[in-house]
CSV table of C-alpha atoms and ligand atoms in Angstrom, one decimal:
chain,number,residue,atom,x,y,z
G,1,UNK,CA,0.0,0.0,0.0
G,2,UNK,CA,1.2,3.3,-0.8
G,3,UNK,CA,0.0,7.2,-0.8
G,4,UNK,CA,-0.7,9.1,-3.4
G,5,UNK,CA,-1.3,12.2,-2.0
G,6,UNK,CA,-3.2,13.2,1.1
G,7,UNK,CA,-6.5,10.7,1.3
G,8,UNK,CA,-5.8,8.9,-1.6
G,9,UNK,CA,-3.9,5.2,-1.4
G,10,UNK,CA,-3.1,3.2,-4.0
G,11,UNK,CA,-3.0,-0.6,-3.6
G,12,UNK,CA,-0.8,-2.4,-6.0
G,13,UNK,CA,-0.5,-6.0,-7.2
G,14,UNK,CA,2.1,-7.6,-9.8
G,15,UNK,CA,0.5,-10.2,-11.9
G,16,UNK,CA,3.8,-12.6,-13.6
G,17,UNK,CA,3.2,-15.9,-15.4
G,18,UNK,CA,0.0,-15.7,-16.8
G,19,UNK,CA,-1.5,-14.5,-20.8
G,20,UNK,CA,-3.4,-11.0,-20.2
G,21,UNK,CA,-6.5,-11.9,-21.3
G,22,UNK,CA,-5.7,-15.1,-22.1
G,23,UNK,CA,-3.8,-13.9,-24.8
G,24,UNK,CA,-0.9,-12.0,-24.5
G,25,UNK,CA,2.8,-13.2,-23.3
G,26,UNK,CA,3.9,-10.7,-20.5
G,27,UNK,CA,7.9,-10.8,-20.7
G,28,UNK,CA,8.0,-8.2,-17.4
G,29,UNK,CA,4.3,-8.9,-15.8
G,30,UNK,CA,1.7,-6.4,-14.8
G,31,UNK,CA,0.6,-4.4,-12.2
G,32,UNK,CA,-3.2,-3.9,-11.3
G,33,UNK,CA,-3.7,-1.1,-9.5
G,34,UNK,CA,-6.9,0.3,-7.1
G,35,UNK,CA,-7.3,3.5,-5.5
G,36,UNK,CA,-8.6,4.5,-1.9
G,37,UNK,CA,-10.1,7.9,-1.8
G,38,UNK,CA,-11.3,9.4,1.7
G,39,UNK,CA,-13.4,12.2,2.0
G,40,UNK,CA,-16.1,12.0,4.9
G,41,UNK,CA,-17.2,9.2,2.7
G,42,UNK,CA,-15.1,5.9,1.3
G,43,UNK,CA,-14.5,5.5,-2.2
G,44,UNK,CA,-12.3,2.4,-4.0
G,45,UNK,CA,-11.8,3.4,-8.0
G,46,UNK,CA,-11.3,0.0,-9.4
G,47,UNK,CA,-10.3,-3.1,-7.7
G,48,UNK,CA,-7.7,-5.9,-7.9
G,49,UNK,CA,-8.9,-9.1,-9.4
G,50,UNK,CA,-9.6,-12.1,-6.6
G,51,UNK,CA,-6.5,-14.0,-8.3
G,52,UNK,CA,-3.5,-14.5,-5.8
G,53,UNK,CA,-5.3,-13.6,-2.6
G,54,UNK,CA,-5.8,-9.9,-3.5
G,55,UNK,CA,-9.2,-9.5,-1.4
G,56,UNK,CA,-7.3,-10.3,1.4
G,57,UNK,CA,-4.3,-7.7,0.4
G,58,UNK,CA,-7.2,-5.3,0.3
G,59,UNK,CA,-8.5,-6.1,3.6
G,60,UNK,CA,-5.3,-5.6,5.1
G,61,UNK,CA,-4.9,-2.0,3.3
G,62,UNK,CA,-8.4,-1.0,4.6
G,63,UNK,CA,-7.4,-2.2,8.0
G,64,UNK,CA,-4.1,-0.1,8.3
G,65,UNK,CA,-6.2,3.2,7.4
G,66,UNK,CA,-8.6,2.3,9.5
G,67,UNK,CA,-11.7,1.8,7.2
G,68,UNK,CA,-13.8,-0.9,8.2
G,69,UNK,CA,-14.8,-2.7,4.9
G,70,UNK,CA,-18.4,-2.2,5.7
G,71,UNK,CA,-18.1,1.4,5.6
G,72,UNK,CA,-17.1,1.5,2.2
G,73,UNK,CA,-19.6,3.3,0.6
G,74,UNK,CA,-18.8,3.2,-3.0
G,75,UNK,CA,-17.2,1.4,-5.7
G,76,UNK,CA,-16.1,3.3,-8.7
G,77,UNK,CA,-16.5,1.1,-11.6
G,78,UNK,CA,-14.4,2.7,-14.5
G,79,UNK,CA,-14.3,-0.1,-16.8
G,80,UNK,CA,-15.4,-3.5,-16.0
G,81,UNK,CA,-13.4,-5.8,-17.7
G,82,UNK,CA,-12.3,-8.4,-15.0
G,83,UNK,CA,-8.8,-7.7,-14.2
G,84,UNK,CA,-10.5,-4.2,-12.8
G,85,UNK,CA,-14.1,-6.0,-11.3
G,86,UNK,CA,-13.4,-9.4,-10.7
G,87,UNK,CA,-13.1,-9.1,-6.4
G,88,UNK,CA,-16.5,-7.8,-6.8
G,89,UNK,CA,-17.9,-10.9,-5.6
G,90,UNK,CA,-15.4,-11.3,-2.9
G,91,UNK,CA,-16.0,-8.0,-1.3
G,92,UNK,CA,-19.7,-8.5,-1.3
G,93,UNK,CA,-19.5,-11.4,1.6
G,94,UNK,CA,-18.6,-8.2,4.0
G,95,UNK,CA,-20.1,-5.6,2.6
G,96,UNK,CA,-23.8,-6.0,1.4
G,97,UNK,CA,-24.7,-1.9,1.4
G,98,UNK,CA,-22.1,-0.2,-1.0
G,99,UNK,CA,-23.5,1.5,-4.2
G,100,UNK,CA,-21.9,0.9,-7.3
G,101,UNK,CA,-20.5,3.9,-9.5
G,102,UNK,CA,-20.3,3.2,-13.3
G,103,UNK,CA,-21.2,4.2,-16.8
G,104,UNK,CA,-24.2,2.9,-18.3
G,105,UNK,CA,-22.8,0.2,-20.5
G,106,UNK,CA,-20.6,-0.7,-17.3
G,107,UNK,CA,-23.9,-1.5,-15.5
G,108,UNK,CA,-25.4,-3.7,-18.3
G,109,UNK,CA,-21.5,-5.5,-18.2
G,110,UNK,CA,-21.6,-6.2,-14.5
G,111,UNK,CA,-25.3,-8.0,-14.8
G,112,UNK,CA,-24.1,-9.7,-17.6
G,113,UNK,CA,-20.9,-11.1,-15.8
G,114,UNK,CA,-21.6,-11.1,-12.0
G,115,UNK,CA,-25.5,-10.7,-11.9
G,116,UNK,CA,-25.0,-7.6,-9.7
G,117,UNK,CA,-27.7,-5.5,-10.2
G,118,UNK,CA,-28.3,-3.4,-6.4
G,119,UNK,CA,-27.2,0.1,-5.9
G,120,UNK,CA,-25.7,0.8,-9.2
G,121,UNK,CA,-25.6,4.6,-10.1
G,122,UNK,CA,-24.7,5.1,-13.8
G,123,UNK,CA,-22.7,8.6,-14.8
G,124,UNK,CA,-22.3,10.2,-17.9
G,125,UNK,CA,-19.9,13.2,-18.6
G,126,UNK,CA,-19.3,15.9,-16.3
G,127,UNK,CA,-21.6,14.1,-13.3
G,128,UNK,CA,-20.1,14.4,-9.9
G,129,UNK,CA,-19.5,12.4,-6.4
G,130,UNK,CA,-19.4,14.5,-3.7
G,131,UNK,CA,-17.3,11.9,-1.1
G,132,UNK,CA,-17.2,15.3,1.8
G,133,UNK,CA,-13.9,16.3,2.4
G,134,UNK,CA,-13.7,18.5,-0.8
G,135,UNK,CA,-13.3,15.3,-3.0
G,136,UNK,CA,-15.9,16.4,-5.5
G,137,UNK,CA,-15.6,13.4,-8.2
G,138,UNK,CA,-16.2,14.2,-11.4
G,139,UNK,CA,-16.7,11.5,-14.6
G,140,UNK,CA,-15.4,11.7,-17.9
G,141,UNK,CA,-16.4,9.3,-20.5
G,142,UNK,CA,-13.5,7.9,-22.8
G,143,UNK,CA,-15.5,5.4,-24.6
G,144,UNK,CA,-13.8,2.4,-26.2
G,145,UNK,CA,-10.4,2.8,-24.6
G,146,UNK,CA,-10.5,-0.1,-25.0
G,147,UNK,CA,-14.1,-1.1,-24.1
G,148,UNK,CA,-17.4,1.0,-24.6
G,149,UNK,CA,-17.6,1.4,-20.8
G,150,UNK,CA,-14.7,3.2,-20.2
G,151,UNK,CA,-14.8,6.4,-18.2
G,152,UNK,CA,-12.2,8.1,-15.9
G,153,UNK,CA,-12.8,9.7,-12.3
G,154,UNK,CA,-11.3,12.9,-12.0
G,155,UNK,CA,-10.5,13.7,-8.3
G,156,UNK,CA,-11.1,17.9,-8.6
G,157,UNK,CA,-9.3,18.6,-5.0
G,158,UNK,CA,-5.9,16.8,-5.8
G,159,UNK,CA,-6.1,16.9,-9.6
G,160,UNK,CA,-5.8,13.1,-9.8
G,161,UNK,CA,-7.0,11.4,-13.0
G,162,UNK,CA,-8.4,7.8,-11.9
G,163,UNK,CA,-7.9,6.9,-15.6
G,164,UNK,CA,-8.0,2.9,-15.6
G,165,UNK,CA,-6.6,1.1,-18.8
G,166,UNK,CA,-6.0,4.6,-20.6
G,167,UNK,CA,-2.6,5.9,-19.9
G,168,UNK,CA,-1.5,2.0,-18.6
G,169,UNK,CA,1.6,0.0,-18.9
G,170,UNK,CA,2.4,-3.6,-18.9
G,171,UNK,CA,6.0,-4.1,-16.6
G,172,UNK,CA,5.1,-5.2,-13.3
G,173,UNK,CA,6.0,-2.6,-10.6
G,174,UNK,CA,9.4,-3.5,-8.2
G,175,UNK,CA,11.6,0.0,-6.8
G,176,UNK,CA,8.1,2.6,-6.7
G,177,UNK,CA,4.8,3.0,-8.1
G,178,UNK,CA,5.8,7.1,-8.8
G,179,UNK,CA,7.6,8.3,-11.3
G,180,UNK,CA,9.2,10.8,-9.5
G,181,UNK,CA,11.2,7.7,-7.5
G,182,UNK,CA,12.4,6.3,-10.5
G,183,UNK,CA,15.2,7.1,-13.0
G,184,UNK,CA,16.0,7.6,-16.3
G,185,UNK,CA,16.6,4.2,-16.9
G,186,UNK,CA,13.4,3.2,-15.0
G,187,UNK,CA,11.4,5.3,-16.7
G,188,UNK,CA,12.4,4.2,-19.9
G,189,UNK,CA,11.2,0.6,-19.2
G,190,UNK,CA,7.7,1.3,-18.2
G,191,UNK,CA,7.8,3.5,-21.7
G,192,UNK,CA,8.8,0.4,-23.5
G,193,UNK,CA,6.3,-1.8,-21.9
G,194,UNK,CA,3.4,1.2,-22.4
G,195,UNK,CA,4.4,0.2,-25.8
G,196,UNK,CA,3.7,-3.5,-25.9
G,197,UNK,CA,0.6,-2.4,-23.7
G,198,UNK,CA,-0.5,0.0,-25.8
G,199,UNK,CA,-0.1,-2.3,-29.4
G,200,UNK,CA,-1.6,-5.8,-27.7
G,201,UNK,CA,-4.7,-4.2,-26.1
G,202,UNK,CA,-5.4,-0.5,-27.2
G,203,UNK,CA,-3.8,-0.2,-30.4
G,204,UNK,CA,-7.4,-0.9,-32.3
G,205,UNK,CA,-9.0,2.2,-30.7
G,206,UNK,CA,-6.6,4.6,-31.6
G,207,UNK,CA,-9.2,7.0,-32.7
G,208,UNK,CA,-11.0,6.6,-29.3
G,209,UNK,CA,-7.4,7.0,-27.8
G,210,UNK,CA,-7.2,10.7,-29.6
G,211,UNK,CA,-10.7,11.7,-28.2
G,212,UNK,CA,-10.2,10.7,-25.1
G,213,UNK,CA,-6.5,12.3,-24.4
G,214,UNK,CA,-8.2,15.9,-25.7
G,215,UNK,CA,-11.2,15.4,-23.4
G,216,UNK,CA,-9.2,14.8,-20.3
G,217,UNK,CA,-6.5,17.0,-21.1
G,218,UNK,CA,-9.0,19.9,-20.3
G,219,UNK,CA,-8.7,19.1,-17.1
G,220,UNK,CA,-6.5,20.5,-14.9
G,221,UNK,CA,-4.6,17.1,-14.3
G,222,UNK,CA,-1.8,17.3,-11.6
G,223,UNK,CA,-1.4,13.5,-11.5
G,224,UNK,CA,-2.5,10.3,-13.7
G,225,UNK,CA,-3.3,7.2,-11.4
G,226,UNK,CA,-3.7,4.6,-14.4
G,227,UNK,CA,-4.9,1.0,-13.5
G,228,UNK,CA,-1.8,-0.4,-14.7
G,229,UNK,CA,1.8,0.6,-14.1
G,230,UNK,CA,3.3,3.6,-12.5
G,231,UNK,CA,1.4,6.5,-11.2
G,232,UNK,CA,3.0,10.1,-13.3
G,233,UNK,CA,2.9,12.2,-10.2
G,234,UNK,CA,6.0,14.2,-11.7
G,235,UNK,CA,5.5,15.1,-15.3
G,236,UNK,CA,1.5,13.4,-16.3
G,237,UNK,CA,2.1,15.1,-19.6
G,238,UNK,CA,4.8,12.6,-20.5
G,239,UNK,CA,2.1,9.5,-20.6
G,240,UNK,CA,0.0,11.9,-22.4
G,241,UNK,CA,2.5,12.7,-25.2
G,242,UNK,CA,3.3,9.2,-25.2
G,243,UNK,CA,-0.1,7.9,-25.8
G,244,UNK,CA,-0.6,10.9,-28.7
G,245,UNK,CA,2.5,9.6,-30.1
G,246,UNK,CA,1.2,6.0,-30.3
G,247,UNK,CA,-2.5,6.7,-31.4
G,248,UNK,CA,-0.7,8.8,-34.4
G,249,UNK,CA,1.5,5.9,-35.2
G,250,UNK,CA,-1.6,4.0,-36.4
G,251,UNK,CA,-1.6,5.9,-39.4
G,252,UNK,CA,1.9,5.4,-40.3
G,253,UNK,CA,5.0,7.1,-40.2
G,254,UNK,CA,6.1,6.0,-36.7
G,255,UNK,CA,9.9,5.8,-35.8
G,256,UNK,CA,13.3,6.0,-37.7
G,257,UNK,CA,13.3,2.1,-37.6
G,258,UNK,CA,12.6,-1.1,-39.2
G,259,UNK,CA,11.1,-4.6,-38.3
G,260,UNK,CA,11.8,-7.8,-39.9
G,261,UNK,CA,9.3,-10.6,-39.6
G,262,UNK,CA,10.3,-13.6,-40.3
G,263,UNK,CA,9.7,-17.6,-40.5
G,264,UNK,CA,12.1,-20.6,-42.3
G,265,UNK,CA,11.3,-24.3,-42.7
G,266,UNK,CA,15.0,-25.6,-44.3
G,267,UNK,CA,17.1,-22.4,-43.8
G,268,UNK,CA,16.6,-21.3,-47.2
G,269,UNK,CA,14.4,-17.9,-46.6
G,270,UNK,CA,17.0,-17.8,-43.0
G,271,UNK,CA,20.1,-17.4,-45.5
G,272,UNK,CA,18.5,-14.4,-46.8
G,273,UNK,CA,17.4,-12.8,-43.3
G,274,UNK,CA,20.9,-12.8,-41.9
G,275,UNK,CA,22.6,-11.1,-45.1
G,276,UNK,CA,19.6,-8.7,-44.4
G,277,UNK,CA,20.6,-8.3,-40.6
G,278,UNK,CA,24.3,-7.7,-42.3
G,279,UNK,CA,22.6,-5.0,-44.8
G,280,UNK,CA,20.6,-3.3,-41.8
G,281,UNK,CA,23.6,-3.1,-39.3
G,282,UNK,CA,25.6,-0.9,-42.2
G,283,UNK,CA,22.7,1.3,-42.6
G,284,UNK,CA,22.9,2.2,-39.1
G,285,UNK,CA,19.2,1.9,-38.6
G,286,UNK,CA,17.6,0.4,-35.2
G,287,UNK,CA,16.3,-2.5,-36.1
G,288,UNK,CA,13.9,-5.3,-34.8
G,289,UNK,CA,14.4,-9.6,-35.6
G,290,UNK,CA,11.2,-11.7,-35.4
G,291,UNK,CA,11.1,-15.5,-36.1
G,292,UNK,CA,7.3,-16.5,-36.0
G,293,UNK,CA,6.1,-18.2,-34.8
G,294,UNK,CA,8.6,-19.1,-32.0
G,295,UNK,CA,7.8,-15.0,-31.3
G,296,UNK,CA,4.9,-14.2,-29.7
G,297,UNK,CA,2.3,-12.0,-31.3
G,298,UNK,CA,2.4,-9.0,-28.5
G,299,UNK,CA,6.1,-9.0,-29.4
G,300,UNK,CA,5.9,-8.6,-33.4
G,301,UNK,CA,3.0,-5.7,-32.2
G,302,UNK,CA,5.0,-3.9,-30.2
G,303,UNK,CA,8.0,-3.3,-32.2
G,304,UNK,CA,5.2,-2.9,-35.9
G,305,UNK,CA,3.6,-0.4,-34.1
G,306,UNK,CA,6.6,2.2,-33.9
G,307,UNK,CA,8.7,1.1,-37.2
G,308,UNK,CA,8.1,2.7,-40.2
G,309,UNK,CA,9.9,0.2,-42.1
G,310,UNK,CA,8.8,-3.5,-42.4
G,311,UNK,CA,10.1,-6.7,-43.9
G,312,UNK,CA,8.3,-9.9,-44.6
G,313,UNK,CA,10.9,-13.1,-45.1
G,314,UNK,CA,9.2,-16.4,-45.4
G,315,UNK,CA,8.8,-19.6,-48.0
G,316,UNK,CA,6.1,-20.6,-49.9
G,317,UNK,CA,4.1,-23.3,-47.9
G,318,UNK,CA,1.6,-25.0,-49.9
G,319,UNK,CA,0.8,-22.6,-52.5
G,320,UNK,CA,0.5,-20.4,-49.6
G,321,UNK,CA,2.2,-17.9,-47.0
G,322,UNK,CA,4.1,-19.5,-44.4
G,323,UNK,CA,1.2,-19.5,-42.2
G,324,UNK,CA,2.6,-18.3,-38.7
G,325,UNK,CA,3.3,-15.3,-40.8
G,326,UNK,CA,-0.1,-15.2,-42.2
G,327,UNK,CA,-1.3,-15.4,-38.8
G,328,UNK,CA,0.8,-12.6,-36.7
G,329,UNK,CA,0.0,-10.2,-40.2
G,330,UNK,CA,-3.8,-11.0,-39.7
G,331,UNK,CA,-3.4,-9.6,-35.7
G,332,UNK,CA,-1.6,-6.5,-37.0
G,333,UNK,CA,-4.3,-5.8,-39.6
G,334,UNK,CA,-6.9,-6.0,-36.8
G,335,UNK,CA,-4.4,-3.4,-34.7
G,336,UNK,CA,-5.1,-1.0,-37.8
G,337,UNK,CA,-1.9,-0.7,-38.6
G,338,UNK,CA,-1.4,1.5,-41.7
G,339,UNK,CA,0.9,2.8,-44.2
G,340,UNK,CA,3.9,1.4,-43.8
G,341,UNK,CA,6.8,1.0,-45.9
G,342,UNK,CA,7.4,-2.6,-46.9
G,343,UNK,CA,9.3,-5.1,-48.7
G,344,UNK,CA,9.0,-8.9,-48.9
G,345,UNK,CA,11.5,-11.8,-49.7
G,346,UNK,CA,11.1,-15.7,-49.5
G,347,UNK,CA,12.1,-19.1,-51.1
G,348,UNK,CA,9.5,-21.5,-52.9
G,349,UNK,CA,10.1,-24.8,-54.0
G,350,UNK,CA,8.0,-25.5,-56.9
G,351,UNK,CA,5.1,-22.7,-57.2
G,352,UNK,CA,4.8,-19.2,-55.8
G,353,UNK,CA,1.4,-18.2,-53.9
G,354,UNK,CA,2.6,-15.8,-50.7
G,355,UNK,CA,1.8,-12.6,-52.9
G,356,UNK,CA,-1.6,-13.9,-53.5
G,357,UNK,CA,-2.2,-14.4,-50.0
G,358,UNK,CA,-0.4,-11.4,-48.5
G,359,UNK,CA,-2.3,-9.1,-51.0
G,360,UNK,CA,-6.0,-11.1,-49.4
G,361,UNK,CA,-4.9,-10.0,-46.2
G,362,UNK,CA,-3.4,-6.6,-47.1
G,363,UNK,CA,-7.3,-5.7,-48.7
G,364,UNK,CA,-8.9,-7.5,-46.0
G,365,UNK,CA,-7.9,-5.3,-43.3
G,366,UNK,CA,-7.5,-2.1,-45.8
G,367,UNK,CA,-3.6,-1.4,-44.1
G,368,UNK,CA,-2.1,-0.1,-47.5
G,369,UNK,CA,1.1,-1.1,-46.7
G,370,UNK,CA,3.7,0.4,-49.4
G,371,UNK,CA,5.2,-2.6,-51.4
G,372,UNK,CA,8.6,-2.8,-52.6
G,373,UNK,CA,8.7,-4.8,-55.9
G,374,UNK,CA,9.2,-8.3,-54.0
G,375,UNK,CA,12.1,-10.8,-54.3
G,376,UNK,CA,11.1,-14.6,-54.8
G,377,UNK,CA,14.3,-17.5,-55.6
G,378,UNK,CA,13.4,-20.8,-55.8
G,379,UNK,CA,15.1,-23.0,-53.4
G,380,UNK,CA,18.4,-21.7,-52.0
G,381,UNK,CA,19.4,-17.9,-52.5
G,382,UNK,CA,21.8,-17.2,-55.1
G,383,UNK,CA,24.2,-14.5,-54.7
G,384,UNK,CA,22.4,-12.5,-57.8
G,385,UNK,CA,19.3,-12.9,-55.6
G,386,UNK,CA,20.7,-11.7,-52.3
G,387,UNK,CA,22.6,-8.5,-54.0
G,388,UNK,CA,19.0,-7.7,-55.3
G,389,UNK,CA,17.6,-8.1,-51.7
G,390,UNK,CA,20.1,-5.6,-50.4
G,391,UNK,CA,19.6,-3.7,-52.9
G,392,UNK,CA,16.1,-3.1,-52.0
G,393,UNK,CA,16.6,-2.9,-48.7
G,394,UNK,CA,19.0,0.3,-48.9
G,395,UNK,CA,15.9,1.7,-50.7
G,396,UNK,CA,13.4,0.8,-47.8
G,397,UNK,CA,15.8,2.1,-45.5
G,398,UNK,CA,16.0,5.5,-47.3
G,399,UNK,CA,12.3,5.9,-47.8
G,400,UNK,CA,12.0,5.2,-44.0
G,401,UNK,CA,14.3,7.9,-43.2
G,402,UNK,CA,12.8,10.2,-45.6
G,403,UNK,CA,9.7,9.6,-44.5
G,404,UNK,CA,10.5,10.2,-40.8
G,405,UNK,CA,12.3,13.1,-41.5
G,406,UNK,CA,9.0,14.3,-43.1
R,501,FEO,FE1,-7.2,-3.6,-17.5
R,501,FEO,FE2,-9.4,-3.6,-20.0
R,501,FEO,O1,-8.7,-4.1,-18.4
């Protein structure tokens, strides 16, 4: 448990070894955080999930402020995806009398998945929660970031933004919850796992994203309390320009670097990849190395989402794409990820097909990614057909710069 600022606690769980949402590898964990505020009145903004013994973590925190569970008088339900709603259940057993705060959608979500239907107030923009105290809560709705419910609680004494998934990182939470008890360094690996974060589970709802950061950013925000990651008590406008940053990379031109993506079956297409690694190094470009599928899809995501440069390697496999790379291209095309500059390479034994395939999925999901002309060799790669590779990789690399450079 730890303060935020005068009446307001955060209590903070990592979560290691399991798929978010059943889906998603987490290298560095998350954190799940939940907020205490205390005016005359109790509020909790979100919750911990009942995995890991969390209600009881909870329990524990009320117990050193002195807040007797049963005097908990609301439960601010910003978004009710599980991870933020699923001790719900738990925390009924001791307390039968709170009233539930939550958007309208929010409410239908919590009948639907818990059957709670009591004591639920549903908010709309610019409602307000008096909790005494001076704590004058006021709502803000941020639709589909990343699901319809969303809103975010907006604490008008302290400036705190209560701002659930928006503004959230994966990277579970070890030295401090605050940014300003963290370095450089520190700082730089929750920014790198706001990435993954932000291209797993948010990236789709970019849009949203861009409506939501103007709404709240009317506000006079002194400090973001996300649901995961690190509270920005120091500098909140950093997660702000970070989040602008990656809802505008959706569109395209993203950083000065390049992803390759890439499978094998006999080492044939993997000749050609590491001459590329060879050709990228000399450039002096950053640079990103996937082998799918033994890469996980949140991976590939994170490092598509900021390179404006990508490169497809992979064989021919039954008149086909290699499929894991059919697969991980599918995801990014549901991410929305557009315009970027591209160029694909790959062996085939006795027929082409890839291009057929990548074009399907290329329409499908309308990403109007910028083709080189492609490079096909059947079987091994001669040395004609790698020197033509290089060749059109020093020209992706220059567009990309170009590009960025704007
Ligand atoms: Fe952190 Fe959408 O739940």
């Amino acid at each position: 448990m730890t303060k935020v600022i005068e009446n307001i606690y955060q209590l903070s769980v990592n979560m290691e070894d399991i798929l978010f949402e059943g889906l998603w590898e987490m290298p560095n964990g998350v954190s799940l955080n939940s907020y205490i505020i205390k005016g005359e009145k109790t509020a909790i903004v979100d919750g911990v999930c009942g995995w890991d013994g969390v209600p009881e973590s909870l329990f524990a925190l009320l117990d050193k402020l002195n807040i007797a569970p049963e005097s908990i008088e609301y439960l601010i339900i910003n978004h009710m995806e599980p991870d933020h709603s699923g001790w719900i259940e738990d925390f009924k057993k001791i307390n039968s009398n709170f009233k539930v705060v939550c958007s309208k959608k929010s409410a239908e979500l919590l009948e639907a998945f818990y059957g709670h239907t009591n004591n639920v107030t549903c908010v709309t923009d610019n409602d307000t929660l008096d909790l005494g105290n001076n704590h004058i809560l006021k709502f803000v709705e941020i639709p589909n970031v990343h699901w319809p419910d969303t809103i975010a609680t907006f604490d008008t004494l302290t400036g705190t933004l209560f701002s659930c998934d928006a503004f959230g990182s994966f990277g579970k939470v070890t030295k401090s919850n605050y940014d300003d008890e963290l370095s450089d360094e520190e700082i730089d690996f929750y920014e790198r796992e706001a990435v993954r974060y932000y291209s797993n589970i948010v990236a789709a709802f970019s849009t949203p994203v861009k409506k939501a950061i103007d709404k709240c950013s009317t506000l006079p925000i002194k400090i973001i309390a996300p649901g995961h990651g690190i509270v920005w008590r120091k500098n909140p406008n950093k997660i702000l320009e970070d989040y602008s940053r990656y809802a505008a990379y959706q569109k395209g031109i993203a950083k000065e670097e390049v992803t390759i993506i890439w499978g094998s079956m006999y080492g044939m297409t993997e000749k050609a990849v590491q001459h590329v690694i060879k050709v990228l190094e000399q450039e002096k470009i950053k640079f990103h190395v996937h082998r799918v599928p033994e890469t996980s899809w949140g991976t590939v995501l994170a490092s598509v989402w900021t390179s404006t440069g990508i490169i497809l390697a992979m064989p021919t496999y039954e008149y086909k794409m290699f499929p894991p790379l059919a697969a991980v291209l599918e995801e990014i095309g549901k991410k929305k990820a557009f315009n970027r500059k591209a160029f694909r390479f790959g062996s085939y034994g006795w027929s082409g097909g890839a291009q057929k395939e990548l074009d399907e999925i290329m329409n499908k999901h309308c990403m109007k990614w910028d083709f080189l002309e492609p490079v096909e060799f059947k079987g091994a790669p001669r040395e004609e057909d790698l020197n033509l590779i290089e060749q059109k990789v020093k020209v992706l690399v220059s567009e990309v710069r170009t590009l960025v450079k704007g």
